[in-house]
DNA sequence: AACTGGTTCAACCGCACTCGT
DNA sequence: TACGAGTGCGGTTGAACCAGT
């Protein structure tokens, strides 16, 4: 017996989301939190399937998402995690706060794969490409040692968040021999997390899979003064945990802001709790939400840079006021 | 300016998994 | 245990964008 489609596809809209749809979805989730995705489109007044709504939210609208290309550091993490986990993008993403599996998958396919090939590394096996002669291999290794060698030389070891792994491994995970041996051994020794990098440790404490259900009272915060919105200089840089973003809440006069209990529970043992929170609410976050909250009624002052039919809102520009006034 | 080929990435599709009954 | 609904995941697609000619 075949599975029923996730939704009745008749009359449902497909393709790129419009700003209007985004607003509806955000508005609904902010008001009601994330509930049954199947019901979301109906309740939110969207002609979309629930799956599409979930995807749109998790991959694009979620407030904690970073924007922009992956940093070198993140790229390294992806490569190393991929060496351990293979194409399990969601697991890889769970070790990269603010990044989605889709984003990482795309970045892998478009950037990292090529880079590795250029470096003479097979992106699948993470070993030197076999078709090269030993000599050229040696040359390549001199120029750019394969991953394992790199790790020996400058031990960049991406460790998998044990919380995530243990959680996931409650259910059997078909693993390749390569990765299973690595991970299983690490588990045995119960030392998956080796704090090679403090920032790494910090980052691992936040898992995008553990993003709290966003409750309205978590997000409906006083709107940031427009001056704090997205200075152009803070472009879509990938490392959002800079000093300025660390003061983000203070900048917003939100010192009493707190995450929901769920979130706090997840981070209760995090001595750097503030920092991890900050990572969620950085400049990019404000900017992206500003982008989303643009009102179509914007009075043609040049902020709206997309043509109505295209509705390629990801690239539109606007200010904080529109976020405050446009949606609620 | 127009065309073309390559690149990027948001979104879709279908299968797998989890959970409740 | 079996079944169905809901959700998650990874592969794929296609429209938009970009660079070269």
mmCIF file of C-alpha atoms (C1' of nucleotides) in Angstrom:
data_model
loop_
_atom_site.group_PDB
_atom_site.id
_atom_site.type_symbol
_atom_site.label_atom_id
_atom_site.label_comp_id
_atom_site.label_asym_id
_atom_site.label_seq_id
_atom_site.Cartn_x
_atom_site.Cartn_y
_atom_site.Cartn_z
ATOM 1 C CA UNK A 1 0.000 0.000 0.000
ATOM 2 C CA UNK A 2 1.391 3.328 -0.922
ATOM 3 C CA UNK A 3 1.672 6.175 1.424
ATOM 4 C CA UNK A 4 -0.821 8.913 1.070
ATOM 5 C CA UNK A 5 0.603 12.189 -0.071
ATOM 6 C CA UNK A 6 1.405 14.459 2.804
ATOM 7 C CA UNK A 7 -1.338 16.728 1.709
ATOM 8 C CA UNK A 8 -3.935 17.142 -0.897
ATOM 9 C CA UNK A 9 -1.927 18.625 -3.679
ATOM 10 C CA UNK A 10 -4.869 19.865 -5.675
ATOM 11 C CA UNK A 11 -4.972 23.626 -5.602
ATOM 12 C CA UNK A 12 -1.826 23.944 -3.601
ATOM 13 C CA UNK A 13 0.769 26.452 -4.595
ATOM 14 C CA UNK A 14 4.276 25.416 -5.438
ATOM 15 C CA UNK A 15 7.459 27.218 -6.197
ATOM 16 C CA UNK A 16 9.106 30.180 -4.591
ATOM 17 C CA UNK A 17 7.454 31.703 -1.591
ATOM 18 C CA UNK A 18 6.182 35.231 -1.752
ATOM 19 C CA UNK A 19 6.751 37.821 0.923
ATOM 20 C CA UNK A 20 3.076 37.673 1.703
ATOM 21 C CA UNK A 21 3.215 33.959 2.318
ATOM 22 C CA UNK A 22 6.263 34.373 4.467
ATOM 23 C CA UNK A 23 4.516 36.930 6.556
ATOM 24 C CA UNK A 24 1.553 34.679 7.015
ATOM 25 C CA UNK A 25 3.713 31.797 8.051
ATOM 26 C CA UNK A 26 5.820 33.830 10.428
ATOM 27 C CA UNK A 27 2.803 35.484 11.864
ATOM 28 C CA UNK A 28 1.181 32.155 12.479
ATOM 29 C CA UNK A 29 4.194 30.570 14.093
ATOM 30 C CA UNK A 30 4.866 33.575 16.228
ATOM 31 C CA UNK A 31 1.307 33.512 17.377
ATOM 32 C CA UNK A 32 0.850 29.816 17.830
ATOM 33 C CA UNK A 33 4.284 28.337 17.974
ATOM 34 C CA UNK A 34 5.254 25.363 15.909
ATOM 35 C CA UNK A 35 2.487 22.869 16.008
ATOM 36 C CA UNK A 36 1.284 20.225 13.643
ATOM 37 C CA UNK A 37 2.744 21.235 10.323
ATOM 38 C CA UNK A 38 -0.049 19.621 8.450
ATOM 39 C CA UNK A 39 -2.468 22.015 10.025
ATOM 40 C CA UNK A 40 -0.306 25.063 9.627
ATOM 41 C CA UNK A 41 -1.206 26.013 6.067
ATOM 42 C CA UNK A 42 -4.905 25.821 6.732
ATOM 43 C CA UNK A 43 -4.716 27.745 9.953
ATOM 44 C CA UNK A 44 -2.306 30.259 8.544
ATOM 45 C CA UNK A 45 -4.342 30.744 5.413
ATOM 46 C CA UNK A 46 -1.693 29.429 3.087
ATOM 47 C CA UNK A 47 -2.198 27.437 -0.050
ATOM 48 C CA UNK A 48 0.837 25.344 0.684
ATOM 49 C CA UNK A 49 1.396 21.868 1.920
ATOM 50 C CA UNK A 50 2.535 21.515 5.493
ATOM 51 C CA UNK A 51 5.780 20.052 4.419
ATOM 52 C CA UNK A 52 6.522 23.072 2.345
ATOM 53 C CA UNK A 53 5.751 25.305 5.302
ATOM 54 C CA UNK A 54 8.064 23.350 7.549
ATOM 55 C CA UNK A 55 10.817 23.489 4.991
ATOM 56 C CA UNK A 56 10.377 27.174 4.457
ATOM 57 C CA UNK A 57 10.498 27.787 8.173
ATOM 58 C CA UNK A 58 13.431 25.570 8.997
ATOM 59 C CA UNK A 59 15.513 26.477 6.000
ATOM 60 C CA UNK A 60 14.779 30.111 5.640
ATOM 61 C CA UNK A 61 12.533 31.817 8.146
ATOM 62 C CA UNK A 62 13.830 30.384 11.401
ATOM 63 C CA UNK A 63 15.184 33.241 13.466
ATOM 64 C CA UNK A 64 18.438 31.613 14.442
ATOM 65 C CA UNK A 65 19.695 31.024 10.957
ATOM 66 C CA UNK A 66 22.950 32.491 9.852
ATOM 67 C CA UNK A 67 23.240 33.964 6.445
ATOM 68 C CA UNK A 68 26.012 34.022 3.962
ATOM 69 C CA UNK A 69 28.724 31.689 2.946
ATOM 70 C CA UNK A 70 30.246 29.292 5.365
ATOM 71 C CA UNK A 71 33.379 30.541 7.020
ATOM 72 C CA UNK A 72 36.621 28.703 6.576
ATOM 73 C CA UNK A 73 36.193 27.324 10.020
ATOM 74 C CA UNK A 74 32.714 26.062 9.273
ATOM 75 C CA UNK A 75 33.901 24.605 6.019
ATOM 76 C CA UNK A 76 36.590 22.693 7.814
ATOM 77 C CA UNK A 77 34.046 21.410 10.226
ATOM 78 C CA UNK A 78 31.808 20.296 7.423
ATOM 79 C CA UNK A 79 34.634 18.475 5.731
ATOM 80 C CA UNK A 80 35.678 16.700 8.843
ATOM 81 C CA UNK A 81 32.163 15.864 9.890
ATOM 82 C CA UNK A 82 31.471 14.593 6.422
ATOM 83 C CA UNK A 83 34.490 12.353 6.720
ATOM 84 C CA UNK A 84 32.969 10.902 9.842
ATOM 85 C CA UNK A 85 29.306 10.922 9.005
ATOM 86 C CA UNK A 86 29.037 10.844 5.254
ATOM 87 C CA UNK A 87 26.078 12.530 3.618
ATOM 88 C CA UNK A 88 24.125 12.856 6.796
ATOM 89 C CA UNK A 89 23.605 16.510 6.360
ATOM 90 C CA UNK A 90 21.239 17.006 9.208
ATOM 91 C CA UNK A 91 23.752 15.581 11.634
ATOM 92 C CA UNK A 92 26.468 17.710 10.186
ATOM 93 C CA UNK A 93 24.201 20.717 10.393
ATOM 94 C CA UNK A 94 23.416 19.978 14.002
ATOM 95 C CA UNK A 95 27.053 20.651 14.773
ATOM 96 C CA UNK A 96 26.982 23.954 12.986
ATOM 97 C CA UNK A 97 24.702 26.359 14.764
ATOM 98 C CA UNK A 98 22.587 28.455 12.509
ATOM 99 C CA UNK A 99 23.184 26.316 9.486
ATOM 100 C CA UNK A 100 20.656 24.066 7.859
ATOM 101 C CA UNK A 101 21.206 20.695 6.331
ATOM 102 C CA UNK A 102 20.040 22.059 3.018
ATOM 103 C CA UNK A 103 22.501 24.883 3.170
ATOM 104 C CA UNK A 104 25.374 22.612 4.029
ATOM 105 C CA UNK A 105 24.392 20.124 1.396
ATOM 106 C CA UNK A 106 24.304 22.848 -1.215
ATOM 107 C CA UNK A 107 27.585 24.266 -0.078
ATOM 108 C CA UNK A 108 29.152 20.868 -0.161
ATOM 109 C CA UNK A 109 27.967 20.176 -3.664
ATOM 110 C CA UNK A 110 28.840 23.563 -5.059
ATOM 111 C CA UNK A 111 31.986 24.570 -3.227
ATOM 112 C CA UNK A 112 33.619 21.992 -1.053
ATOM 113 C CA UNK A 113 33.445 19.137 -3.512
ATOM 114 C CA UNK A 114 35.284 21.187 -6.063
ATOM 115 C CA UNK A 115 37.817 22.400 -3.567
ATOM 116 C CA UNK A 116 38.602 18.903 -2.449
ATOM 117 C CA UNK A 117 38.920 17.671 -5.981
ATOM 118 C CA UNK A 118 41.263 20.503 -6.761
ATOM 119 C CA UNK A 119 43.279 19.497 -3.763
ATOM 120 C CA UNK A 120 43.407 15.962 -5.045
ATOM 121 C CA UNK A 121 41.093 14.620 -2.405
ATOM 122 C CA UNK A 122 38.206 12.387 -3.193
ATOM 123 C CA UNK A 123 35.190 14.128 -1.668
ATOM 124 C CA UNK A 124 33.535 10.797 -1.039
ATOM 125 C CA UNK A 125 36.316 8.900 0.640
ATOM 126 C CA UNK A 126 38.314 11.890 1.794
ATOM 127 C CA UNK A 127 41.411 10.193 0.555
ATOM 128 C CA UNK A 128 43.788 11.108 -2.209
ATOM 129 C CA UNK A 129 42.379 10.487 -5.632
ATOM 130 C CA UNK A 130 43.670 7.084 -6.662
ATOM 131 C CA UNK A 131 44.147 7.768 -10.342
ATOM 132 C CA UNK A 132 47.062 10.005 -9.716
ATOM 133 C CA UNK A 133 50.537 8.579 -9.658
ATOM 134 C CA UNK A 134 52.305 8.152 -6.431
ATOM 135 C CA UNK A 135 54.567 10.963 -7.363
ATOM 136 C CA UNK A 136 51.840 13.416 -8.019
ATOM 137 C CA UNK A 137 50.166 12.171 -4.932
ATOM 138 C CA UNK A 138 53.213 12.982 -2.956
ATOM 139 C CA UNK A 139 53.286 16.385 -4.500
ATOM 140 C CA UNK A 140 49.691 16.924 -3.653
ATOM 141 C CA UNK A 141 50.236 15.791 -0.167
ATOM 142 C CA UNK A 142 53.065 18.182 0.170
ATOM 143 C CA UNK A 143 50.950 21.008 -1.062
ATOM 144 C CA UNK A 144 47.758 19.955 0.580
ATOM 145 C CA UNK A 145 47.824 16.889 2.705
ATOM 146 C CA UNK A 146 44.742 14.737 2.779
ATOM 147 C CA UNK A 147 42.377 15.169 5.593
ATOM 148 C CA UNK A 148 43.731 12.533 7.870
ATOM 149 C CA UNK A 149 47.194 13.830 7.477
ATOM 150 C CA UNK A 150 46.003 17.305 8.117
ATOM 151 C CA UNK A 151 44.553 16.147 11.331
ATOM 152 C CA UNK A 152 47.780 14.634 12.416
ATOM 153 C CA UNK A 153 49.729 17.698 11.597
ATOM 154 C CA UNK A 154 47.422 20.297 12.986
ATOM 155 C CA UNK A 155 44.874 18.351 14.857
ATOM 156 C CA UNK A 156 41.652 19.742 13.697
ATOM 157 C CA UNK A 157 39.311 17.131 14.943
ATOM 158 C CA UNK A 158 35.662 17.807 14.704
ATOM 159 C CA UNK A 159 33.953 16.010 17.454
ATOM 160 C CA UNK A 160 30.335 15.130 17.293
ATOM 161 C CA UNK A 161 28.100 16.482 19.925
ATOM 162 C CA UNK A 162 27.588 13.533 22.223
ATOM 163 C CA UNK A 163 24.138 14.675 23.108
ATOM 164 C CA UNK A 164 23.167 14.511 19.518
ATOM 165 C CA UNK A 165 24.866 11.283 18.795
ATOM 166 C CA UNK A 166 23.535 9.485 21.805
ATOM 167 C CA UNK A 167 20.116 10.797 21.130
ATOM 168 C CA UNK A 168 20.245 9.722 17.548
ATOM 169 C CA UNK A 169 21.799 6.421 18.290
ATOM 170 C CA UNK A 170 18.970 5.328 20.412
ATOM 171 C CA UNK A 171 17.770 4.184 17.091
ATOM 172 C CA UNK A 172 20.091 2.179 15.066
ATOM 173 C CA UNK A 173 22.020 4.112 12.503
ATOM 174 C CA UNK A 174 23.215 2.307 9.448
ATOM 175 C CA UNK A 175 26.748 3.448 9.296
ATOM 176 C CA UNK A 176 29.479 2.853 6.891
ATOM 177 C CA UNK A 177 32.307 0.882 8.281
ATOM 178 C CA UNK A 178 34.468 3.907 7.997
ATOM 179 C CA UNK A 179 32.402 6.157 10.110
ATOM 180 C CA UNK A 180 31.041 3.577 12.445
ATOM 181 C CA UNK A 181 34.450 2.524 13.501
ATOM 182 C CA UNK A 182 35.428 6.073 14.161
ATOM 183 C CA UNK A 183 32.369 7.024 16.042
ATOM 184 C CA UNK A 184 31.848 3.801 17.844
ATOM 185 C CA UNK A 185 35.330 3.836 19.174
ATOM 186 C CA UNK A 186 34.998 7.371 20.283
ATOM 187 C CA UNK A 187 31.807 6.506 22.036
ATOM 188 C CA UNK A 188 33.378 3.587 23.768
ATOM 189 C CA UNK A 189 35.973 5.780 25.231
ATOM 190 C CA UNK A 190 33.305 8.280 26.051
ATOM 191 C CA UNK A 191 35.471 11.036 24.856
ATOM 192 C CA UNK A 192 33.776 12.216 21.786
ATOM 193 C CA UNK A 193 34.110 15.773 22.850
ATOM 194 C CA UNK A 194 37.675 16.792 22.965
ATOM 195 C CA UNK A 195 37.851 20.463 23.615
ATOM 196 C CA UNK A 196 40.388 21.315 21.045
ATOM 197 C CA UNK A 197 38.762 24.602 20.439
ATOM 198 C CA UNK A 198 36.893 26.516 22.997
ATOM 199 C CA UNK A 199 34.666 27.987 20.403
ATOM 200 C CA UNK A 200 34.060 24.558 19.083
ATOM 201 C CA UNK A 201 32.962 23.356 22.435
ATOM 202 C CA UNK A 202 30.712 26.290 22.767
ATOM 203 C CA UNK A 203 29.214 25.746 19.400
ATOM 204 C CA UNK A 204 28.539 22.125 20.059
ATOM 205 C CA UNK A 205 26.431 23.012 22.998
ATOM 206 C CA UNK A 206 23.917 24.413 20.679
ATOM 207 C CA UNK A 207 22.337 22.127 18.225
ATOM 208 C CA UNK A 208 20.137 23.437 15.519
ATOM 209 C CA UNK A 209 18.045 20.377 15.864
ATOM 210 C CA UNK A 210 17.339 21.499 19.328
ATOM 211 C CA UNK A 211 16.024 24.845 18.353
ATOM 212 C CA UNK A 212 13.312 25.546 20.801
ATOM 213 C CA UNK A 213 9.790 25.724 19.703
ATOM 214 C CA UNK A 214 9.385 29.373 19.116
ATOM 215 C CA UNK A 215 6.705 30.785 21.249
ATOM 216 C CA UNK A 216 5.292 34.191 20.563
ATOM 217 C CA UNK A 217 6.454 35.564 23.831
ATOM 218 C CA UNK A 218 9.937 34.443 23.003
ATOM 219 C CA UNK A 219 10.117 36.414 19.870
ATOM 220 C CA UNK A 220 7.763 39.292 20.255
ATOM 221 C CA UNK A 221 10.339 41.589 21.644
ATOM 222 C CA UNK A 222 10.492 45.330 21.468
ATOM 223 C CA UNK A 223 11.628 46.286 18.082
ATOM 224 C CA UNK A 224 15.192 47.258 17.760
ATOM 225 C CA UNK A 225 15.921 50.863 17.183
ATOM 226 C CA UNK A 226 16.402 51.339 13.542
ATOM 227 C CA UNK A 227 19.927 52.482 14.116
ATOM 228 C CA UNK A 228 20.904 49.039 15.217
ATOM 229 C CA UNK A 229 19.586 47.426 12.145
ATOM 230 C CA UNK A 230 22.048 45.814 9.907
ATOM 231 C CA UNK A 231 24.849 48.099 9.273
ATOM 232 C CA UNK A 232 26.053 47.304 5.816
ATOM 233 C CA UNK A 233 29.426 46.524 7.192
ATOM 234 C CA UNK A 234 28.055 43.583 9.072
ATOM 235 C CA UNK A 235 27.320 41.922 5.841
ATOM 236 C CA UNK A 236 26.480 38.311 5.617
ATOM 237 C CA UNK A 237 29.653 37.356 7.290
ATOM 238 C CA UNK A 238 29.579 33.892 8.589
ATOM 239 C CA UNK A 239 31.086 34.309 11.972
ATOM 240 C CA UNK A 240 28.334 36.002 13.769
ATOM 241 C CA UNK A 241 29.616 35.609 17.266
ATOM 242 C CA UNK A 242 31.655 38.701 17.180
ATOM 243 C CA UNK A 243 31.934 41.187 19.918
ATOM 244 C CA UNK A 244 29.258 43.428 18.583
ATOM 245 C CA UNK A 245 26.765 40.666 18.331
ATOM 246 C CA UNK A 246 27.594 39.550 21.796
ATOM 247 C CA UNK A 247 26.172 42.771 23.038
ATOM 248 C CA UNK A 248 23.192 42.421 20.902
ATOM 249 C CA UNK A 249 20.604 42.066 23.612
ATOM 250 C CA UNK A 250 22.043 44.921 25.521
ATOM 251 C CA UNK A 251 21.924 46.984 22.415
ATOM 252 C CA UNK A 252 18.302 46.167 22.136
ATOM 253 C CA UNK A 253 17.699 46.894 25.772
ATOM 254 C CA UNK A 254 16.552 43.361 26.211
ATOM 255 C CA UNK A 255 18.582 42.409 29.174
ATOM 256 C CA UNK A 256 15.651 40.625 30.700
ATOM 257 C CA UNK A 257 14.951 38.629 27.607
ATOM 258 C CA UNK A 258 14.902 34.927 28.179
ATOM 259 C CA UNK A 259 14.469 31.896 26.078
ATOM 260 C CA UNK A 260 11.731 29.495 26.748
ATOM 261 C CA UNK A 261 12.282 26.850 29.370
ATOM 262 C CA UNK A 262 12.881 24.305 26.734
ATOM 263 C CA UNK A 263 15.737 26.220 25.394
ATOM 264 C CA UNK A 264 17.169 27.030 28.745
ATOM 265 C CA UNK A 265 17.002 23.407 29.740
ATOM 266 C CA UNK A 266 19.018 22.507 26.766
ATOM 267 C CA UNK A 267 21.651 24.939 27.728
ATOM 268 C CA UNK A 268 21.427 24.777 31.434
ATOM 269 C CA UNK A 269 24.849 23.338 31.791
ATOM 270 C CA UNK A 270 26.388 25.786 29.483
ATOM 271 C CA UNK A 271 28.647 28.059 31.364
ATOM 272 C CA UNK A 272 28.772 30.298 28.366
ATOM 273 C CA UNK A 273 25.085 30.420 28.123
ATOM 274 C CA UNK A 274 25.042 34.022 27.186
ATOM 275 C CA UNK A 275 27.270 33.484 24.298
ATOM 276 C CA UNK A 276 25.277 30.701 22.861
ATOM 277 C CA UNK A 277 22.193 32.759 23.138
ATOM 278 C CA UNK A 278 23.904 35.584 21.468
ATOM 279 C CA UNK A 279 24.748 33.386 18.609
ATOM 280 C CA UNK A 280 21.100 33.116 17.886
ATOM 281 C CA UNK A 281 20.372 36.759 17.925
ATOM 282 C CA UNK A 282 23.031 38.372 15.945
ATOM 283 C CA UNK A 283 23.054 41.078 13.374
ATOM 284 C CA UNK A 284 22.190 38.678 10.662
ATOM 285 C CA UNK A 285 19.151 37.625 12.542
ATOM 286 C CA UNK A 286 17.857 41.129 12.828
ATOM 287 C CA UNK A 287 18.594 41.809 9.239
ATOM 288 C CA UNK A 288 16.958 38.692 7.989
ATOM 289 C CA UNK A 289 13.861 39.347 9.987
ATOM 290 C CA UNK A 290 13.822 42.855 8.806
ATOM 291 C CA UNK A 291 13.957 41.546 5.334
ATOM 292 C CA UNK A 292 11.065 39.287 5.908
ATOM 293 C CA UNK A 293 8.915 41.807 7.556
ATOM 294 C CA UNK A 294 8.964 44.258 4.741
ATOM 295 C CA UNK A 295 5.552 45.453 3.974
ATOM 296 C CA UNK A 296 4.431 45.417 0.409
ATOM 297 C CA UNK A 297 2.756 48.694 1.073
ATOM 298 C CA UNK A 298 6.126 50.220 1.440
ATOM 299 C CA UNK A 299 5.858 53.676 0.048
ATOM 300 C CA UNK A 300 8.255 53.410 -2.798
ATOM 301 C CA UNK A 301 11.155 55.042 -1.084
ATOM 302 C CA UNK A 302 13.523 52.755 -2.805
ATOM 303 C CA UNK A 303 13.815 50.236 -0.046
ATOM 304 C CA UNK A 304 11.889 47.692 -1.883
ATOM 305 C CA UNK A 305 14.053 46.420 -4.606
ATOM 306 C CA UNK A 306 12.138 43.544 -6.032
ATOM 307 C CA UNK A 307 9.573 43.429 -8.721
ATOM 308 C CA UNK A 308 6.223 42.309 -7.610
ATOM 309 C CA UNK A 309 5.940 39.340 -9.939
ATOM 310 C CA UNK A 310 9.253 37.988 -8.961
ATOM 311 C CA UNK A 311 8.849 38.373 -5.264
ATOM 312 C CA UNK A 312 12.333 37.319 -4.650
ATOM 313 C CA UNK A 313 12.095 38.725 -1.163
ATOM 314 C CA UNK A 314 15.333 37.214 0.047
ATOM 315 C CA UNK A 315 17.072 40.024 -1.635
ATOM 316 C CA UNK A 316 14.880 42.843 -0.578
ATOM 317 C CA UNK A 317 15.846 45.592 1.708
ATOM 318 C CA UNK A 318 13.977 47.485 4.330
ATOM 319 C CA UNK A 319 14.126 48.932 7.744
ATOM 320 C CA UNK A 320 13.180 47.936 11.226
ATOM 321 C CA UNK A 321 10.063 50.018 11.407
ATOM 322 C CA UNK A 322 8.435 48.015 8.716
ATOM 323 C CA UNK A 323 9.041 44.915 10.773
ATOM 324 C CA UNK A 324 7.346 46.489 13.697
ATOM 325 C CA UNK A 325 4.476 48.001 11.811
ATOM 326 C CA UNK A 326 4.042 45.707 8.921
ATOM 327 C CA UNK A 327 3.249 42.439 10.525
ATOM 328 C CA UNK A 328 1.458 42.896 13.769
ATOM 329 C "C1'" DA B 1 22.961 44.483 -26.121
ATOM 330 C "C1'" DA B 2 22.179 39.700 -26.797
ATOM 331 C "C1'" DC B 3 23.316 35.178 -26.241
ATOM 332 C "C1'" DT B 4 25.194 31.139 -23.955
ATOM 333 C "C1'" DG B 5 26.901 28.077 -20.651
ATOM 334 C "C1'" DG B 6 27.995 27.461 -15.922
ATOM 335 C "C1'" DT B 7 26.787 28.157 -11.025
ATOM 336 C "C1'" DT B 8 23.969 28.687 -7.076
ATOM 337 C "C1'" DC B 9 20.448 27.626 -3.960
ATOM 338 C "C1'" DA B 10 15.483 27.458 -2.658
ATOM 339 C "C1'" DA B 11 12.154 24.218 -3.088
ATOM 340 C "C1'" DC B 12 10.263 19.770 -4.310
ATOM 341 C "C1'" DC B 13 9.907 14.703 -4.127
ATOM 342 C "C1'" DG B 14 9.753 10.360 -2.248
ATOM 343 C "C1'" DC B 15 11.408 7.225 1.054
ATOM 344 C "C1'" DA B 16 12.462 6.273 5.951
ATOM 345 C "C1'" DC B 17 11.593 6.798 10.504
ATOM 346 C "C1'" DT B 18 8.903 7.693 14.853
ATOM 347 C "C1'" DC B 19 5.031 7.566 17.525
ATOM 348 C "C1'" DG B 20 0.375 6.868 18.933
ATOM 349 C "C1'" DT B 21 -3.492 3.795 18.719
ATOM 350 C "C1'" DT C 1 2.072 -6.531 16.178
ATOM 351 C "C1'" DA C 2 0.114 -3.863 12.591
ATOM 352 C "C1'" DC C 3 -1.250 0.229 10.847
ATOM 353 C "C1'" DG C 4 -1.600 5.086 9.736
ATOM 354 C "C1'" DA C 5 -0.388 9.892 10.432
ATOM 355 C "C1'" DG C 6 3.120 13.091 10.953
ATOM 356 C "C1'" DT C 7 7.733 14.407 10.412
ATOM 357 C "C1'" DG C 8 12.676 14.154 8.994
ATOM 358 C "C1'" DC C 9 16.103 13.395 5.670
ATOM 359 C "C1'" DG C 10 18.790 13.221 1.483
ATOM 360 C "C1'" DG C 11 18.743 13.449 -3.515
ATOM 361 C "C1'" DT C 12 17.228 16.080 -7.301
ATOM 362 C "C1'" DT C 13 15.337 19.863 -9.934
ATOM 363 C "C1'" DG C 14 14.797 24.203 -12.050
ATOM 364 C "C1'" DA C 15 14.658 29.199 -12.008
ATOM 365 C "C1'" DA C 16 17.561 33.041 -11.158
ATOM 366 C "C1'" DC C 17 21.893 34.801 -11.444
ATOM 367 C "C1'" DC C 18 26.533 35.579 -13.282
ATOM 368 C "C1'" DA C 19 30.501 35.693 -16.231
ATOM 369 C "C1'" DG C 20 32.364 35.270 -20.651
ATOM 370 C "C1'" DT C 21 31.963 36.052 -25.559
#
